[in-house]
Short mmCIF file of C-alpha atoms in Angstrom, two decimals:
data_model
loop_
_atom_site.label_atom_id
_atom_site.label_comp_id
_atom_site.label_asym_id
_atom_site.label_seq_id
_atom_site.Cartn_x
_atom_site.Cartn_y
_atom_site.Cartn_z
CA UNK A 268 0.00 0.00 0.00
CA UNK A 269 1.72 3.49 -0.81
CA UNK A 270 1.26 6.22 0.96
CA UNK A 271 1.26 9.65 -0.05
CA UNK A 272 1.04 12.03 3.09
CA UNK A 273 4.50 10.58 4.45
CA UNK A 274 7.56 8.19 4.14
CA UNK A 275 8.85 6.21 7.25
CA UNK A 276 11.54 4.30 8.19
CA UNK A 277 11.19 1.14 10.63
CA UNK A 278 13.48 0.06 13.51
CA UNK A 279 13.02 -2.65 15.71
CA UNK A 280 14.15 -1.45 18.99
CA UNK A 281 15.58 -5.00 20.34
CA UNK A 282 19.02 -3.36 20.38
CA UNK A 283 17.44 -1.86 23.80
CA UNK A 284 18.39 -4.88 25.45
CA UNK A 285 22.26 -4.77 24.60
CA UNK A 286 24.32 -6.96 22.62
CA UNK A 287 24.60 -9.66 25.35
CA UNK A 288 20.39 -10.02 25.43
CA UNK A 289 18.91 -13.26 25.25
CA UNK A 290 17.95 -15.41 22.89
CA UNK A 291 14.20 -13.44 21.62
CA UNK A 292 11.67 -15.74 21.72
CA UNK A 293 10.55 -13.83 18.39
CA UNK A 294 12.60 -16.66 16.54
CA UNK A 295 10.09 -19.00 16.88
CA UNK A 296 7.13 -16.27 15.25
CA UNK A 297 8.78 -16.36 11.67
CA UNK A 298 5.42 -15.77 10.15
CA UNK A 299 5.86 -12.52 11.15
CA UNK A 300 8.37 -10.60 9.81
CA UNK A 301 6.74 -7.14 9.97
CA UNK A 302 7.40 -7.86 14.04
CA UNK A 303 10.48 -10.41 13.82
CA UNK A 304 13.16 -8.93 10.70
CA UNK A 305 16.63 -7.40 11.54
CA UNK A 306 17.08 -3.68 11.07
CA UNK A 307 18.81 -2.35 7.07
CA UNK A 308 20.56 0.74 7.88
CA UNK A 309 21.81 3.18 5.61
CA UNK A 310 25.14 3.13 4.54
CA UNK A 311 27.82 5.15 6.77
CA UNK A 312 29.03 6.92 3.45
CA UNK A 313 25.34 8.43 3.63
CA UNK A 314 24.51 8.63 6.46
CA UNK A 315 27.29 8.58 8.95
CA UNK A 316 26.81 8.49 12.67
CA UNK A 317 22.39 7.85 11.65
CA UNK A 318 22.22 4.53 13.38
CA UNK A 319 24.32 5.29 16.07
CA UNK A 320 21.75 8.95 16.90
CA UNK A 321 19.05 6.78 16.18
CA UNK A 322 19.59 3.89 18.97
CA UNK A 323 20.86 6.30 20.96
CA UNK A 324 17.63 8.48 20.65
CA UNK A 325 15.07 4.99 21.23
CA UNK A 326 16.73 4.21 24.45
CA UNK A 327 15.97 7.95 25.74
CA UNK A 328 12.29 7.40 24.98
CA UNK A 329 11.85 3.66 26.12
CA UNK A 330 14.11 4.77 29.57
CA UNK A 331 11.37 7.42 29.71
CA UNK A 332 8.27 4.99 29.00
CA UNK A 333 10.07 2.69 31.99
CA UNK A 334 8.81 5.72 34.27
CA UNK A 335 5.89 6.47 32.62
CA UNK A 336 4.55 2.98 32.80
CA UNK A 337 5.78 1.98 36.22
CA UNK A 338 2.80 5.45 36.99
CA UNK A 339 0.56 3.24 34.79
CA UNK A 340 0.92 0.24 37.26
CA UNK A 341 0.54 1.95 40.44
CA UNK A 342 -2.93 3.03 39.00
CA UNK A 343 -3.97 -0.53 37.58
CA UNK A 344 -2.98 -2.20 40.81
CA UNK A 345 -5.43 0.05 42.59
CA UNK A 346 -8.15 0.05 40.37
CA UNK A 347 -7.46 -4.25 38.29
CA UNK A 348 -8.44 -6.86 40.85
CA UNK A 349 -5.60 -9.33 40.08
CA UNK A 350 -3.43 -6.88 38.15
CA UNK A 351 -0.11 -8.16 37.52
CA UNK A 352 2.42 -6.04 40.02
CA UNK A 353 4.53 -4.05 37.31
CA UNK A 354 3.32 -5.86 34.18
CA UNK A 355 3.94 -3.05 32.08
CA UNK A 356 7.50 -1.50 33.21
CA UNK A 357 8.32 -4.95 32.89
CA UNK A 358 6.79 -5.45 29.40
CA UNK A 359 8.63 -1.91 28.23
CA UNK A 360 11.83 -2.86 30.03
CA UNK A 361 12.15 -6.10 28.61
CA UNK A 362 10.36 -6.52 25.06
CA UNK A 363 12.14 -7.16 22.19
CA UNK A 364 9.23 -5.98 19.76
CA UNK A 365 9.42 -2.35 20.53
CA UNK A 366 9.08 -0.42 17.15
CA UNK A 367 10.47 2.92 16.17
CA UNK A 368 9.11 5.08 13.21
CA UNK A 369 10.85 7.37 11.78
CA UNK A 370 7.98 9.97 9.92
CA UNK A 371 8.56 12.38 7.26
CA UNK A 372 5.06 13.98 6.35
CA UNK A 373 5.66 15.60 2.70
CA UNK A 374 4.60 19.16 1.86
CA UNK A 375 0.82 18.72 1.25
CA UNK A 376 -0.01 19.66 -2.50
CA UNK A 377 -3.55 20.72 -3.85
CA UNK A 378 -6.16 23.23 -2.15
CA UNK A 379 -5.50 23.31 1.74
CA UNK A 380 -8.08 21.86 3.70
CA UNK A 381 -11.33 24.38 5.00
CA UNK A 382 -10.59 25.80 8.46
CA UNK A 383 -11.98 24.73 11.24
CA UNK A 384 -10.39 25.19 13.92
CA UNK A 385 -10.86 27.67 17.03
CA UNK A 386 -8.56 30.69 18.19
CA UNK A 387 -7.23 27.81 20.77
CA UNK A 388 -6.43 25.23 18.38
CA UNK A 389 -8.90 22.90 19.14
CA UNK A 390 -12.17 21.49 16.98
CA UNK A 391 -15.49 21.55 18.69
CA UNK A 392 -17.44 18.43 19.52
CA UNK A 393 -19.03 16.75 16.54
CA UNK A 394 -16.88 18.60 13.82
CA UNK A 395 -15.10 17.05 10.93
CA UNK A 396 -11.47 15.60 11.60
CA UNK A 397 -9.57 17.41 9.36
CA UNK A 398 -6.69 14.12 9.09
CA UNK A 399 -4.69 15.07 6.27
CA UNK A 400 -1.57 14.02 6.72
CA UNK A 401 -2.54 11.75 9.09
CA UNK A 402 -6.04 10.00 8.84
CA UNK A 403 -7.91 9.29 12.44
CA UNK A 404 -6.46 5.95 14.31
CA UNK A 405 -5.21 4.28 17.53
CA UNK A 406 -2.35 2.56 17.84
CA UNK A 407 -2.28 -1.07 19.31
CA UNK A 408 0.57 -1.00 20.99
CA UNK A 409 1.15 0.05 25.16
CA UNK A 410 2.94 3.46 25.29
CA UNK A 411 3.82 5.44 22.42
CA UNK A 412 7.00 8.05 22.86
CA UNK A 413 6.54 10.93 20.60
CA UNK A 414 9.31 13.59 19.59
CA UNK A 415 8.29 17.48 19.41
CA UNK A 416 7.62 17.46 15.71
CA UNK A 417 10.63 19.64 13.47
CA UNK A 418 9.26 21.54 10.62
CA UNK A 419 11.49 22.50 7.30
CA UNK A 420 10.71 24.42 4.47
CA UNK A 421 11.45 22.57 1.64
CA UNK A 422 10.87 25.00 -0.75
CA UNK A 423 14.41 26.79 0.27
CA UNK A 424 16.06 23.32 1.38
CA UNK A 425 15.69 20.57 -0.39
CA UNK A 426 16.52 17.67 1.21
CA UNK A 427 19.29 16.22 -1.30
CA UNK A 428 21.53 13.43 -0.45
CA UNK A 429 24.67 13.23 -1.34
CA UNK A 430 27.79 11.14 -0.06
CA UNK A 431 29.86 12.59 2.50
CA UNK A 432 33.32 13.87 1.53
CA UNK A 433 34.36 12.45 5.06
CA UNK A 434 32.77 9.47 6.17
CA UNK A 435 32.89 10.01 10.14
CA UNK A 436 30.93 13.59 10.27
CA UNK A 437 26.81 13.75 8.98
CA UNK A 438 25.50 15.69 6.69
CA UNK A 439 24.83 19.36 7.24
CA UNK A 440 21.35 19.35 9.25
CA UNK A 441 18.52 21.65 7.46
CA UNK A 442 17.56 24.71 9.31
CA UNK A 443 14.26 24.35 10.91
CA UNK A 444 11.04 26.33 11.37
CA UNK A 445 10.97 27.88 14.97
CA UNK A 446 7.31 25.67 14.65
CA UNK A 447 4.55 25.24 12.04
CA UNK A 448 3.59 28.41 10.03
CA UNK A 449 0.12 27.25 10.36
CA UNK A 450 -0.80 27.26 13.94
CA UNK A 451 -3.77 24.96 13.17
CA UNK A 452 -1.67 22.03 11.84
CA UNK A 453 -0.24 19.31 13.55
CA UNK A 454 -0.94 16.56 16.15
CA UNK A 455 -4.62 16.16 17.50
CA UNK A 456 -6.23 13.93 19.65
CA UNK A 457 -10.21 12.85 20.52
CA UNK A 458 -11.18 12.69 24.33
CA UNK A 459 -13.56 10.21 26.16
CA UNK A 460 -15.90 12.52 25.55
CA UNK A 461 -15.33 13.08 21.82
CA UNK A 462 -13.43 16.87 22.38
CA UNK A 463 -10.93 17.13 19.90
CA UNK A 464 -8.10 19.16 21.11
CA UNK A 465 -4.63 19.84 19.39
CA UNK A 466 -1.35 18.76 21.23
CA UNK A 467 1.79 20.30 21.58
CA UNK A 468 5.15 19.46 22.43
CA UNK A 469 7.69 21.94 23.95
CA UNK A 470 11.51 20.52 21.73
CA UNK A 471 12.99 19.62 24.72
CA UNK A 472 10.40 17.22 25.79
CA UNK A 473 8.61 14.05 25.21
CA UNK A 474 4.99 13.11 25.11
CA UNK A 475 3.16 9.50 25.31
CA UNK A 476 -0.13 8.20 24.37
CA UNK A 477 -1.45 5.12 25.32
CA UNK A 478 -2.38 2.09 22.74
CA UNK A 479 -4.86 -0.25 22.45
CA UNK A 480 -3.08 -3.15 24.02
CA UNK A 481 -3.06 -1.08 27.06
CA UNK A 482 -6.51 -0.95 26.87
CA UNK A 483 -6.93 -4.48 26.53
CA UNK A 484 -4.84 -5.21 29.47
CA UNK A 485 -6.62 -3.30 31.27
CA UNK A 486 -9.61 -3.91 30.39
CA UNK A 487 -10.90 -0.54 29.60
CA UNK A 488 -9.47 1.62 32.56
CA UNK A 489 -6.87 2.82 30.32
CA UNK A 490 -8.35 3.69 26.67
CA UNK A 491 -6.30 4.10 23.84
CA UNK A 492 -6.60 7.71 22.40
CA UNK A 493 -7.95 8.07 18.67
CA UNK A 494 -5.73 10.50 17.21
CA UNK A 495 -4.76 12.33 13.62
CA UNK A 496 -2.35 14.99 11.95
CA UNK A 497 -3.31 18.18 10.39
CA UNK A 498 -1.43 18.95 6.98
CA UNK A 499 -0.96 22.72 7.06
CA UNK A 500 -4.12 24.82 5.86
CA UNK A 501 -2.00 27.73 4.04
CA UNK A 502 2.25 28.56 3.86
CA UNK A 503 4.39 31.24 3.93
CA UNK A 504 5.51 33.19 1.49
CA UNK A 505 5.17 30.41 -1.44
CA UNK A 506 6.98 27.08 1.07
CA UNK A 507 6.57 23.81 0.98
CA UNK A 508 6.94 22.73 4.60
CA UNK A 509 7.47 19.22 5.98
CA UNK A 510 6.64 17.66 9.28
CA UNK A 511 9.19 15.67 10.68
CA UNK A 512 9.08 13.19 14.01
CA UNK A 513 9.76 9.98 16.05
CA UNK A 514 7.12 7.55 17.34
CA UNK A 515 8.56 4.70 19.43
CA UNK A 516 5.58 2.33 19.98
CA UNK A 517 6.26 0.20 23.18
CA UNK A 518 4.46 -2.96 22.76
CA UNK A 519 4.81 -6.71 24.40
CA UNK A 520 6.52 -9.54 23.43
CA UNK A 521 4.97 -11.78 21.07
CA UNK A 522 4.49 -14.59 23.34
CA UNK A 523 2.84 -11.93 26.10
CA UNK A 524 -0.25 -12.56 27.19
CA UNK A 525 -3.01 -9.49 26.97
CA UNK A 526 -6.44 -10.75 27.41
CA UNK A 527 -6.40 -13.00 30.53
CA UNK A 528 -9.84 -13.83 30.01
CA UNK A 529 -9.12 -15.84 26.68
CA UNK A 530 -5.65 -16.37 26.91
CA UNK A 531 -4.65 -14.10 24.07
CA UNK A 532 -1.40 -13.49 23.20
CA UNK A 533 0.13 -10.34 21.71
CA UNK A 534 0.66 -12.42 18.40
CA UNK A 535 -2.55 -13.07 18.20
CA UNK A 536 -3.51 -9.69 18.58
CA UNK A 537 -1.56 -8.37 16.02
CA UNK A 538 -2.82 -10.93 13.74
CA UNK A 539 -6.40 -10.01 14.35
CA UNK A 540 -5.30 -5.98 14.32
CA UNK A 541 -3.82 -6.87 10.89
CA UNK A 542 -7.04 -8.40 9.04
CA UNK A 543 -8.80 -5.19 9.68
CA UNK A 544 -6.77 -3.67 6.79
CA UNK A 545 -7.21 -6.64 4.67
#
């Protein structure tokens, strides 16, 4: 399936557990390679140092969902009869599924969309989700970290790629946006009560959002949060501007239980998450 609101790049995030982790019980789920398959990098002569940031960046936000989720168990231990004592800081700490995506939403092209938002960034109860660079969707995960989202105008640098005279420094990072030049785009998410209200994150912090495994495990006292992305509505000056971010979805291990009613694992889970899009 293409998509043409943004390109991503995938990392599995088992390189959390260090080179001397054990032997992933994700060997014996080969019929799932979208969960299972080793990393491709780019090439150093590219992309020197990428990988390196990149792993480096993942462990930040997975040390942070550690904390955030071992809050999450003091609250389903008080409110779960038989909740498992630090299920999930143990399922963040330890999987070897964790995902990281790396998202580049392109310029948007064509008419922008109709406004209709508020002075305070938010849409009122009952209007249209204006998803276009991002359509409306939960994700099935636990936790998902989320970067402060980096704008660039394209339109005055384009992001070329060449190979790097010398092979141990990156490539000269574009000059960003100080943030979106239309306040109305970006991330927004739907409340219990159906509010829709736009989310922002300072740069030097992180935000998480919780999945609908969560809610699973839970069974319903955490709910995971429909959510979509806003394509900007009008530019400046003539740009193209791009959206850049990181989502690292925490999510069990394959052979986790989730549903201890039936006995579900997170494999089967994903399976039945998957035939939705069939």
């Amino acid at each position: 399936m293409q998509n043409f609101a943004k390109g991503s790049f995938y990392v599995n995030c088992n390189f959390y557990q260090g080179p001397g982790r054990p032997k992933s019980t994700n060997e014996a789920y080969s019929d799932y390679p979208e969960l299972t398959a080793p990393n491709v990098w780019p090439p150093d002569h590219l992309l020197p140092g990428f990988r390196q940031c990149f792993e480096e960046l993942c462990s930040l936000v997975i040390d942070t969902a550690v904390l955030v989720a071992r809050q999450c168990d003091r609250y389903a231990l008080a409110q779960i009869e038989g909740y498992e004592p630090c299920y999930l800081e143990r399922v963040v700490r330890t999987s070897t599924t964790t995902k990281a995506r790396l998202l580049h939403y392109f310029p948007p092209t064509g008419s922008p969309p109709v406004d209709q938002s508020s002075t305070n960034g938010s849409l009122g109860r009952g209007e249209q989700d204006v998803d276009t660079w991002c359509t409306t969707h939960i994700d099935h995960g636990c936790l998902t970290g989320l970067t402060s989202a980096v704008y660039i105008d394209e339109s005055s640098h384009a992001p070329t790629l060449a190979p790097c005279k010398d092979s141990s420094s990156p490539p000269a990072p574009l000059p960003f946006l100080p943030g979106a030049p239309d306040p109305d785009s970006g991330l927004y998410i739907r409340s219990r009560s159906g509010a829709i209200t736009k989310v922002k994150i300072p740069s030097d912090c992180l935000a998480f959002q919780t999945g609908e495994t969560l809610q699973l495990i839970t069974g319903g006292k955490f709910q995971a949060v429909p959510h979509f992305v806003r394509a900007a509505g009008r530019s400046v000056d003539g740009g193209q501007v791009a959206r850049n971010t990181l989502a690292v979805f925490t999510q069990p291990g394959l052979e986790e239980i989730v549903d201890r009613e039936t006995g579900k694992t997170y494999a089967q889970f994903c399976r039945e998450v998957a035939e939705r899009f069939r």
